[in-house]
Coordinates of C-alpha atoms in Angstrom, one line a residue:
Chain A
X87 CA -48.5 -26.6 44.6
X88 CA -46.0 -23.8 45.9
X89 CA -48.4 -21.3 45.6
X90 CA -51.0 -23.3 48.3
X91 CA -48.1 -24.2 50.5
X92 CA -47.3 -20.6 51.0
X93 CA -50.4 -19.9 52.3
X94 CA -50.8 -22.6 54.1
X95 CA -47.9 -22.0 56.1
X96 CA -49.0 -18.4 56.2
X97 CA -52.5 -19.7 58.1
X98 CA -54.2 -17.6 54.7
X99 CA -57.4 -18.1 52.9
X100 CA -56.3 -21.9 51.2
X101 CA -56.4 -20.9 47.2
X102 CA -55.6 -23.0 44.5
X103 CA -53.4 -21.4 41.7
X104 CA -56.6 -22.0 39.0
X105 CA -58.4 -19.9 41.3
X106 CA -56.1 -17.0 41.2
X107 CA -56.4 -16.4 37.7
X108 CA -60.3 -16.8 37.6
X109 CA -60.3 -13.7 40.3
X110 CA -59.8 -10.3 38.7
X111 CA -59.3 -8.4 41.6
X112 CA -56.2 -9.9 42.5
X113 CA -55.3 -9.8 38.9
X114 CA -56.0 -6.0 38.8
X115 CA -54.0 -5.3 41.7
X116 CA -51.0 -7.3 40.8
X117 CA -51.3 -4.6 37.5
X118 CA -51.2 -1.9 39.9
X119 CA -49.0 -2.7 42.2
X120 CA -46.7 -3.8 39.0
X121 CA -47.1 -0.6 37.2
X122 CA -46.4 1.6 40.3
X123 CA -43.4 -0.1 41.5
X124 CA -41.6 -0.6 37.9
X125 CA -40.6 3.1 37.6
X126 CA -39.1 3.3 41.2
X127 CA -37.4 -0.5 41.2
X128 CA -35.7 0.8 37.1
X129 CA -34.9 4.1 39.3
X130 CA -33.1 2.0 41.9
X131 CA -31.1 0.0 39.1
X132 CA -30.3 3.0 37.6
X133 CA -29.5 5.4 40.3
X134 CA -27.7 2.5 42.1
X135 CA -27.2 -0.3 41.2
X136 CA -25.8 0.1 37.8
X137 CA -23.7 3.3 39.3
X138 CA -22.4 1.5 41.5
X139 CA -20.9 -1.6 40.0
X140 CA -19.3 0.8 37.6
X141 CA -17.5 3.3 39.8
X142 CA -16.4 -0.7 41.6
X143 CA -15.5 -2.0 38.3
X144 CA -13.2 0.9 37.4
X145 CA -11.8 0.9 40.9
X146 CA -11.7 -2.8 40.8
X147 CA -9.4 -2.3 37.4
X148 CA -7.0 0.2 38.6
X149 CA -6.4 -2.8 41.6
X150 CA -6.7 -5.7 39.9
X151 CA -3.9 -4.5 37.4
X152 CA -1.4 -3.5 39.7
X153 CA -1.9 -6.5 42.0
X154 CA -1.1 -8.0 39.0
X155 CA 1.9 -6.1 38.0
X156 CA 2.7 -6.5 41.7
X157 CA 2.6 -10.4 41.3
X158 CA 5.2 -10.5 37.7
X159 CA 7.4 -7.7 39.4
X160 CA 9.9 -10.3 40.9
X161 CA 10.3 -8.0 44.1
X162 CA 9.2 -10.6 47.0
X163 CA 7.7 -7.9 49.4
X164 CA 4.9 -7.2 46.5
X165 CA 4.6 -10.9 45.4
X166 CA 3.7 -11.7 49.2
X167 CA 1.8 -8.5 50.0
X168 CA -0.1 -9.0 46.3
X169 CA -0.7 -13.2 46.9
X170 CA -1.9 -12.5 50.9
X171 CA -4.8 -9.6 49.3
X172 CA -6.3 -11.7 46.7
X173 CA -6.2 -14.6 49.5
X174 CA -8.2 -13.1 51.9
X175 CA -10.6 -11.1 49.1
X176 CA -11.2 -14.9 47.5
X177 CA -11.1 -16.3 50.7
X178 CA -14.5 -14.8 52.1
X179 CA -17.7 -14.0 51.7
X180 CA -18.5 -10.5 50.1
X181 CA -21.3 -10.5 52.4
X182 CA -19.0 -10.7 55.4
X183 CA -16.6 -8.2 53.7
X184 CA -19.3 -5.9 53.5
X185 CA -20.6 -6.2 56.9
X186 CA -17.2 -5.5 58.2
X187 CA -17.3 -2.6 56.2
X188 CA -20.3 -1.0 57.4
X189 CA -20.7 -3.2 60.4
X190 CA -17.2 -3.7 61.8
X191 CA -15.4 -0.6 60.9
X192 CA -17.5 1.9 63.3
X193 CA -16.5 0.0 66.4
X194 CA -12.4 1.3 65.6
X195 CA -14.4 4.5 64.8
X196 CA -14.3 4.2 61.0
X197 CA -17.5 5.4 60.0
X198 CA -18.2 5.2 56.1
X199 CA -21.5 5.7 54.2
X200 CA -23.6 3.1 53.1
X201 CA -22.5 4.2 48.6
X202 CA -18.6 4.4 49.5
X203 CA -18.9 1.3 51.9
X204 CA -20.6 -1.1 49.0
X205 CA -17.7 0.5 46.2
X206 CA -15.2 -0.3 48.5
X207 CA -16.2 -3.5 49.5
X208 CA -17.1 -4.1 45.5
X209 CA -13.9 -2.8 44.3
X210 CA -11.5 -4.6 46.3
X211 CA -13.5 -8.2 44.9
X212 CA -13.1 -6.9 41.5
X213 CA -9.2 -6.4 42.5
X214 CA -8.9 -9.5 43.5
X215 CA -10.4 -11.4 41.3
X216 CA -9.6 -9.4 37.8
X217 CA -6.0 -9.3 38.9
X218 CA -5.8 -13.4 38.0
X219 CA -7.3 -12.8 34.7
X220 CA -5.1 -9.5 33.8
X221 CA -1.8 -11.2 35.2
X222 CA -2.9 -14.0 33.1
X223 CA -3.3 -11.4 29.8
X224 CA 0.1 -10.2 30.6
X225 CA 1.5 -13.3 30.2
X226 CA -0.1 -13.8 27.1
X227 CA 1.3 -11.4 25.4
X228 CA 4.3 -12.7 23.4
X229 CA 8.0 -12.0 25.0
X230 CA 8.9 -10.5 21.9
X231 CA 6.4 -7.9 22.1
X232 CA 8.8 -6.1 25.2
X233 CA 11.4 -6.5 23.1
X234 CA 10.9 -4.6 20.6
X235 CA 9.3 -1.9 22.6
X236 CA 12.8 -1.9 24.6
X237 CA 14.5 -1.8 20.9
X238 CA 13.4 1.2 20.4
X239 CA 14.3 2.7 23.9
X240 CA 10.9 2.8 25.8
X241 CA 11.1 2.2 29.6
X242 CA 8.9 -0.8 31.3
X243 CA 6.0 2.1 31.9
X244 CA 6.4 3.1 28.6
X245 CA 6.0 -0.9 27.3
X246 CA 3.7 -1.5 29.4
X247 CA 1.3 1.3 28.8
X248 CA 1.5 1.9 24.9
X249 CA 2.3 -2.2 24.0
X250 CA 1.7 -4.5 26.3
X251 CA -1.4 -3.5 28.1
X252 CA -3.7 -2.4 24.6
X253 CA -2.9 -6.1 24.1
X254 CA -3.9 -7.5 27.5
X255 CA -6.9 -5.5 27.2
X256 CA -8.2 -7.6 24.3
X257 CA -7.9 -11.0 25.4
X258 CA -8.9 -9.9 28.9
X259 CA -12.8 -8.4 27.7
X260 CA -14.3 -11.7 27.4
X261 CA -13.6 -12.5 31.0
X262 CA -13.9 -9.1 32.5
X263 CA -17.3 -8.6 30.9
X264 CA -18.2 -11.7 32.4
X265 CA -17.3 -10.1 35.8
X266 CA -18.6 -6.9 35.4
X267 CA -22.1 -8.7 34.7
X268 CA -21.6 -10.7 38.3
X269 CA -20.8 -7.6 39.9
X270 CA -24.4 -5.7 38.6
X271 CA -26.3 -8.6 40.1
X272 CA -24.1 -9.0 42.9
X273 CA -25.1 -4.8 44.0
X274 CA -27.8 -6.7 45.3
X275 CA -26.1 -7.5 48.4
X276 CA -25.3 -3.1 48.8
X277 CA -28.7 -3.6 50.4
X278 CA -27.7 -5.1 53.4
X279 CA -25.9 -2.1 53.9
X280 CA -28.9 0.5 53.7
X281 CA -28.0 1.4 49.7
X282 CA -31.0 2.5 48.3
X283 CA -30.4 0.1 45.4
X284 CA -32.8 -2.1 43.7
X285 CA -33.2 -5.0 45.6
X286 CA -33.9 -2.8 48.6
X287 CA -36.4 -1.1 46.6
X288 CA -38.2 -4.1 45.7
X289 CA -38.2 -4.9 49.4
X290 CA -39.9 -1.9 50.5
X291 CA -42.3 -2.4 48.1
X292 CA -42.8 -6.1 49.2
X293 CA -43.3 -4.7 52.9
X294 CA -46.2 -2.4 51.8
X295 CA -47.9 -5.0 49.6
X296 CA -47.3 -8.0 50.9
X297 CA -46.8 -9.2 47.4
X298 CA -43.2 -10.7 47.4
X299 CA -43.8 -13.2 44.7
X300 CA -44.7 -10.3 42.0
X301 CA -42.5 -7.8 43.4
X302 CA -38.8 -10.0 43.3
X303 CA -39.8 -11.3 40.0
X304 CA -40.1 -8.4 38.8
X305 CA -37.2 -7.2 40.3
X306 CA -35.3 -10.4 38.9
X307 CA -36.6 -9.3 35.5
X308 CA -35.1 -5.8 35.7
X309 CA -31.7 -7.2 36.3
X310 CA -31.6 -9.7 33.2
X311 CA -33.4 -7.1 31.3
X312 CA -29.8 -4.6 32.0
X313 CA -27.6 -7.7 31.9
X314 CA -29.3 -8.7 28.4
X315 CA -28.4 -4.9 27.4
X316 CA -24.7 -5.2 28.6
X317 CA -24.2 -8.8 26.6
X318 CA -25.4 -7.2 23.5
X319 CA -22.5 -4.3 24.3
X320 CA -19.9 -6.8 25.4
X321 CA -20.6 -8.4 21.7
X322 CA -19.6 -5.2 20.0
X323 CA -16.9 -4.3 22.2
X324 CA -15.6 -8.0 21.0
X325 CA -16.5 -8.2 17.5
X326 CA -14.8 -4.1 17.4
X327 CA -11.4 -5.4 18.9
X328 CA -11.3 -8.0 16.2
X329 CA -10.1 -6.0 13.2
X330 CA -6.4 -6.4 14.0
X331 CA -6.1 -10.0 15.0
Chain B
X285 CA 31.7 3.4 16.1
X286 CA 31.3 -0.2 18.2
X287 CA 33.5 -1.8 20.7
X288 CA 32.8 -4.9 22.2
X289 CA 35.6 -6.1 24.9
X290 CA 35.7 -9.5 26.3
X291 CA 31.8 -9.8 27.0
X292 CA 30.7 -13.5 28.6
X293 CA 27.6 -14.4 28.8
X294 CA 26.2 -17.2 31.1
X295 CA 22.7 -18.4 31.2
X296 CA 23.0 -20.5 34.9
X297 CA 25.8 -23.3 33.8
X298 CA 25.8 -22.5 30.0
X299 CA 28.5 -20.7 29.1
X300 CA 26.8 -19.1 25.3
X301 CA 29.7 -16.0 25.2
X302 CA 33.5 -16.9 26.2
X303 CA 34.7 -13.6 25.6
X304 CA 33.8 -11.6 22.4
X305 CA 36.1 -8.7 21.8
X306 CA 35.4 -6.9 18.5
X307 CA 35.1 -3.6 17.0
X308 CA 33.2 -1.8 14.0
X309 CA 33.8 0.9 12.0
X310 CA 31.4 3.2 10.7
X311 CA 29.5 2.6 7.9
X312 CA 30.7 -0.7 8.0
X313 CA 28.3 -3.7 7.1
X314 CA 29.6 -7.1 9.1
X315 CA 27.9 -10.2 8.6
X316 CA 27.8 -13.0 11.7
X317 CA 27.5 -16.7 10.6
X318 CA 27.7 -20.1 12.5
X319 CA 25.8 -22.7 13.6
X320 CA 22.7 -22.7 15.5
X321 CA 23.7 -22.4 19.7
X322 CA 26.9 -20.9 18.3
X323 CA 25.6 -17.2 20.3
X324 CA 25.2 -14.9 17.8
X325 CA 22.5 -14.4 18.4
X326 CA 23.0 -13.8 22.2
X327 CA 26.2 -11.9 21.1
X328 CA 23.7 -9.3 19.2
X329 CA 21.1 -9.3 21.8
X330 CA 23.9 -8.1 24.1
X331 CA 24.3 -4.8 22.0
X332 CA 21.7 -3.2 23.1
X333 CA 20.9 -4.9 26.5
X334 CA 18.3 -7.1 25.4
X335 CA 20.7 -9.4 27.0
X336 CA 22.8 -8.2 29.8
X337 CA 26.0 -9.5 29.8
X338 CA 27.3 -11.4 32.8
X339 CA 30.9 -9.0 32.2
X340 CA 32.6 -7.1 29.6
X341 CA 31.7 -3.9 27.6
X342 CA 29.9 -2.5 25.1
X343 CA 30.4 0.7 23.6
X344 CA 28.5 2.2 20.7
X345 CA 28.8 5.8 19.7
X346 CA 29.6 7.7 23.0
X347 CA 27.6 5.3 25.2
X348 CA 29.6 3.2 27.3
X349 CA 28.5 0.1 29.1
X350 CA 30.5 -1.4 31.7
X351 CA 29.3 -4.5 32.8
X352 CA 31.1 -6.0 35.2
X353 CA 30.3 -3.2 37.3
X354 CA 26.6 -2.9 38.5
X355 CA 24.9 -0.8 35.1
X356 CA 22.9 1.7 36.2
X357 CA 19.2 0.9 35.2
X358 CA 18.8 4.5 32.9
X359 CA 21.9 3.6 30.9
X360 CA 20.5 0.7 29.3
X361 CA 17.4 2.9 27.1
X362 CA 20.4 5.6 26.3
X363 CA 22.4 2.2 24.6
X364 CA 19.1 1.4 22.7
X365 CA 18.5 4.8 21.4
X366 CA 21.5 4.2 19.7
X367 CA 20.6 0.8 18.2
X368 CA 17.8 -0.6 16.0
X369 CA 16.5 -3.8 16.2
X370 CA 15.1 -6.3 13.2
X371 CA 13.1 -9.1 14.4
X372 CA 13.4 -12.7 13.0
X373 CA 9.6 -12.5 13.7
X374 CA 9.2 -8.8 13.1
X375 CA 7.4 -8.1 16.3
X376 CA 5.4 -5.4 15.2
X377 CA 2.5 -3.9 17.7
X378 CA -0.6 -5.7 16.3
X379 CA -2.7 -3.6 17.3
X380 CA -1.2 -0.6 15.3
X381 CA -1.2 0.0 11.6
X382 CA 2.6 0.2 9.8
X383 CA 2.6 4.0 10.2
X384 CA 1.5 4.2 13.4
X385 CA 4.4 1.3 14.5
X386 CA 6.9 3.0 12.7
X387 CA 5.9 6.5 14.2
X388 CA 5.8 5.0 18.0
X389 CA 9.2 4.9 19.0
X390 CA 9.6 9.1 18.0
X391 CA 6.4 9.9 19.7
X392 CA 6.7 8.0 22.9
X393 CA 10.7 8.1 23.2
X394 CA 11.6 10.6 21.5
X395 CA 8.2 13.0 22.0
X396 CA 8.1 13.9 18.8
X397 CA 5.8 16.1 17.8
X398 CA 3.1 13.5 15.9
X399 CA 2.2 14.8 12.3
X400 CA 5.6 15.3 11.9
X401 CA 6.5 11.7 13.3
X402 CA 3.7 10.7 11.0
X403 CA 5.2 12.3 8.2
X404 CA 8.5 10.8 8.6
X405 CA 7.1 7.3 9.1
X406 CA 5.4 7.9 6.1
X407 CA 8.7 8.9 4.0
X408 CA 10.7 5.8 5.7
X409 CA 7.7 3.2 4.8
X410 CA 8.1 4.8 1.1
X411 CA 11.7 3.9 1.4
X412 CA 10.9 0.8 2.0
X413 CA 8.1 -0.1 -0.8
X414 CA 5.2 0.0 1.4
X415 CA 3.9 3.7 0.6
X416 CA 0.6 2.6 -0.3
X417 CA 0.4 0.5 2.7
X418 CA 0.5 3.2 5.8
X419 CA -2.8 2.7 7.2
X420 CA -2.8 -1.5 6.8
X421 CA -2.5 -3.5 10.2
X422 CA 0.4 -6.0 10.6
X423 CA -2.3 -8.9 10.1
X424 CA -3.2 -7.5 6.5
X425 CA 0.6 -7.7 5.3
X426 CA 2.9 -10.1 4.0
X427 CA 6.1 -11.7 6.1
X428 CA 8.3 -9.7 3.9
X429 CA 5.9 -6.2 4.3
X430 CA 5.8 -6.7 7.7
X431 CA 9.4 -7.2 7.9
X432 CA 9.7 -4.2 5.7
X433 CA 7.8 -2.1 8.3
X434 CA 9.9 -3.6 11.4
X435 CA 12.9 -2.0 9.6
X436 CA 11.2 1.2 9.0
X437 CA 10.2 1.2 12.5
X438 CA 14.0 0.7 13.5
X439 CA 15.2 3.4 11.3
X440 CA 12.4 5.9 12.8
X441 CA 14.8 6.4 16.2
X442 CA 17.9 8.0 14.0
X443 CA 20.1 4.5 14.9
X444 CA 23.8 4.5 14.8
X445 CA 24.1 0.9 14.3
X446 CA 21.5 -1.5 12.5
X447 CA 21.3 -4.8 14.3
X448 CA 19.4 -7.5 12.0
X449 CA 18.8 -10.7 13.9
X450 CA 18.2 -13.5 11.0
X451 CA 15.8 -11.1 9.5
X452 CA 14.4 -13.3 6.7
X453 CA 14.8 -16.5 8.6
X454 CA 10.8 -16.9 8.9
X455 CA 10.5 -15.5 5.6
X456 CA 9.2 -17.8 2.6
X457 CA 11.6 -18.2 0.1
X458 CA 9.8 -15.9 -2.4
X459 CA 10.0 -13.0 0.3
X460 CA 13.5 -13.2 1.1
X461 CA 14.5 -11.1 -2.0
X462 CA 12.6 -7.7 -1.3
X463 CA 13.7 -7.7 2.4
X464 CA 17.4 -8.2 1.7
X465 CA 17.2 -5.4 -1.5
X466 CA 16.0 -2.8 1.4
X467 CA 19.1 -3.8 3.2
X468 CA 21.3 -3.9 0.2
X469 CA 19.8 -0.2 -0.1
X470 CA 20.4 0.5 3.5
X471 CA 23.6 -0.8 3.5
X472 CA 24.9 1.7 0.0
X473 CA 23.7 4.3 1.9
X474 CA 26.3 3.6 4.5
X475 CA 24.4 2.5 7.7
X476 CA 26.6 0.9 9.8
X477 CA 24.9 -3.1 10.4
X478 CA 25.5 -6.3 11.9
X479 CA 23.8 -9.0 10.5
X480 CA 22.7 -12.2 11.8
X481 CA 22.3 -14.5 8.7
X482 CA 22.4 -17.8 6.9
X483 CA 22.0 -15.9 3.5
X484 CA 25.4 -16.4 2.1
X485 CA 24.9 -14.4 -0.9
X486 CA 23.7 -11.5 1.1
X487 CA 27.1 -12.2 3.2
X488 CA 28.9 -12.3 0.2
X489 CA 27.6 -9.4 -2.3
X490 CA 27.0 -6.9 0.8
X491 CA 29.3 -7.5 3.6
X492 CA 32.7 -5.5 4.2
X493 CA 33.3 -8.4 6.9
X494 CA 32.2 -11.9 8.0
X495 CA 32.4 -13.3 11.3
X496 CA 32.2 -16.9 12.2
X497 CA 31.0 -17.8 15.2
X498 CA 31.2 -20.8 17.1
X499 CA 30.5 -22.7 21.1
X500 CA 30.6 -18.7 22.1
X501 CA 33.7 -18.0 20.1
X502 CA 34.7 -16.0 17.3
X503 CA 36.8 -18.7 15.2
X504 CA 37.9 -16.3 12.2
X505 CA 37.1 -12.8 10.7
X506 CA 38.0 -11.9 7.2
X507 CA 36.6 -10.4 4.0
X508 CA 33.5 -12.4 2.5
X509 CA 36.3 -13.5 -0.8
X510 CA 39.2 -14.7 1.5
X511 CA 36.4 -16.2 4.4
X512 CA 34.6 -18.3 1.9
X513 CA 37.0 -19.2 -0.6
X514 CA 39.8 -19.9 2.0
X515 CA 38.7 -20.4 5.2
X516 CA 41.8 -20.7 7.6
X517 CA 40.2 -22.4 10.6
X518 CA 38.9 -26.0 9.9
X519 CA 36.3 -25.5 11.9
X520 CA 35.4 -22.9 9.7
X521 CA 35.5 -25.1 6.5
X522 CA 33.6 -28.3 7.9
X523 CA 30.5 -25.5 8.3
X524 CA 31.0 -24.2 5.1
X525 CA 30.8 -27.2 3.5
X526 CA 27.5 -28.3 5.1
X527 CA 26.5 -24.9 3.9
X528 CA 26.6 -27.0 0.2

């Protein structure tokens, strides 16, 4: 049994898991301790976490689109300088990333705050890794899609922005709500860099309790409860973009 | 109104345009035949830059094209402005209804001001048949609407010249008919067009000229009576009969 183990190796009181449900005063202060931490921990999500991996994902976008655009352009310099980013972003840990961030950067006398460090360090692997999937939207879209925004005399912004990209956006939301969804969960590592977040919340709380069990569940079931929300949205988005195709 | 002198075109070793000269008046309707890798269509793609020619000229209106010198990249929109383009496969924005692709060109090029771009798009789809059809996306219409609305779109930029690129070449057969009537239409109301086609009877009834095109030559220009009834070239003749 896990739960015996654990205490066990904890040199605690030996208890057997039928044991724990026939004793109401741990039960009762499991309720407390669930009640009284729920309302900070949803704060934390809030606040934080879910703040966070927006401002990244919108940052991320901006990135991962003109990395792409960098990578169609044809002009080597951007290719290179384009390919060499989305190497090293794919290449390493985010956990590394961020702890050079926060970590690294102070020692060359960069010293950034623990919010912009995490958005940086979340936006730049939303860059890198949306840039595949909108370079690959691009190319989706059909050749003679340019062309007749050139017939009538628009410029390549001009394509791009009122043609070519509305379309891209389409066949890209499947993917890109997949990554947003990674990126909420993934805010968990911001606490690594003293973010207030949720994760850190539910670690406090775990440090004044001694209830980790409880506590990271519950913390677990706050963040499927918000990415069960933002499925639900990403089906309507979907189902919304349909009408034309 | 359009001069074309000696324009090649090479895509890596293939030669598709050995030197096109021609010129067109205006108000003028000329119709391009030949046989498929015969590059007419490369020849119309290289009126408004779609294609850039590997040398030669094009002129239409007062813009001038030169280019066997190095074209300067904000000449090539100025050449379009003066063209409009018909899609074999219409190429209209799917994710915008007929008015709002016909209005697109005025408001983003032209920055026009929109309800009255919206007004005019709705006029020019009325021209076309498809007034009752304005707020339908391209996925709720026909081929031949939507074809209708990629020549709506077209005429929305004020063209000089009309460039129709086998327009009702994806069309079923029962759809040819109300395409080609707008561009019989078009055509009595003395827009100058060049026309990409295998209709014959279009070629025939409509156009003031047919060219023959063939291996990135033009073989023979004449009027549609002397060109089909007595072809000079018998190069000319041998396609005409396949045409049987």
């Amino acid at each position: 049994m896990v739960p015996s183990q654990k205490y066990q190796r904890n040199g605690l009181v030996q208890m057997s898991l039928s044991s724990f449900f026939e004793n109401p005063e741990r039960l009762n202060r499991w309720m407390d301790i669930a009640q009284s931490s729920f309302l900070p921990l949803l704060k934390g999500a809030l606040l934080y976490s879910l703040t966070i991996a927006i401002a990244s994902f919108f940052i991320g976008l901006i990135i991962a689109v003109l990395t792409a655009l960098a990578r169609l352009s044809g002009i080597k310099p951007l290719i290179a300088i384009a390919r060499v980013y989305v190497s090293i972003i794919r290449g390493t840990p985010l956990l590394v990333q961020l702890f050079i961030i926060f970590y690294g950067l102070p020692s060359i006398g960069l010293m950034i705050d623990p919010i912009p460090s995490a958005i940086i360090g979340f936006s730049l692997s939303v860059g890198a890794y949306s840039s595949e999937v909108v370079r690959a939207a691009i190319l989706s879209i059909h050749k003679g899609q340019w062309e007749a925004a050139y017939s009538v005399g628009m410029t390549y912004w001009q394509a791009l922005r009122r043609v070519v990209l509305p379309q891209a956006a389409r066949v890209s939301i499947p993917p890109l709500s997949n990554s947003f969804i990674s990126l909420v969960k993934d805010t968990s590592l911001a606490s690594v860099v003293l973010v207030p977040e949720m994760f850190r919340k539910a670690q406090e709380v775990v440090a004044a309790t001694y209830e980790p069990l409880l506590v990271y569940v519950e913390a677990a079931l706050i963040y499927w409860m918000i990415c069960f929300v933002l499925s639900i949205i990403q089906d309507r988005i979907e189902n919304k973009l349909d009408r034309y195709v | 109104m359009i001069t074309i002198t000696d324009v090649h075109k090479q895509f890596n070793t293939l030669h598709v345009l050995k030197g096109i000269s021609l010129s067109v008046e205006k108000g003028k309707v000329v119709v391009i035949i030949g046989p498929s890798g015969s590059g007419k269509t490369t020849l119309l793609r290289c009126l408004n830059a779609l294609e850039i020619p590997t040398s030669g000229s094009v002129q239409i209106g007062d813009v001038k094209l030169d280019f066997s010198k190095k074209v300067e990249r904000t000449s090539i929109p100025k050449l379009r402005k003066q063209t409009g383009m018909v899609f074999q496969n219409y190429n209209l924005f799917p994710h915008m209804t007929a008015v709002e692709n016909v209005m697109e060109g005025p408001v983003t090029v032209k920055k026009v001001d929109k309800e009255k771009a919206r007004a005019k798009a709705a006029a020019l789809l009325s021209k076309v048949g498809l007034g009752d059809k304005l707020d339908h996306y391209p996925a709720q219409l026909s081929g031949g609407q939507q074809q209708r609305v990629g020549i709506a779109r077209a005429l929305a930029m004020d063209p000089q010249v009309m460039l129709f690129d086998e327009p009702t070449s994806a069309l079923d057969p029962e759809l040819v008919g109300e395409v080609l009537k707008v561009m019989k239409e078009l055509a009595q109301e003395g827009m100058t067009m060049i026309v990409v086609t295998h209709e014959m009877g279009f070629a025939r009834e409509v156009a003031d000229e047919v060219i023959f095109m063939d291996q990135g030559f033009i073989v023979e220009r004449d009027t549609p009576s002397n060109l089909f009834a007595q072809p000079r070239e018998e190069r000319t003749r041998q396609f005409l009969q396949h045409l049987k």
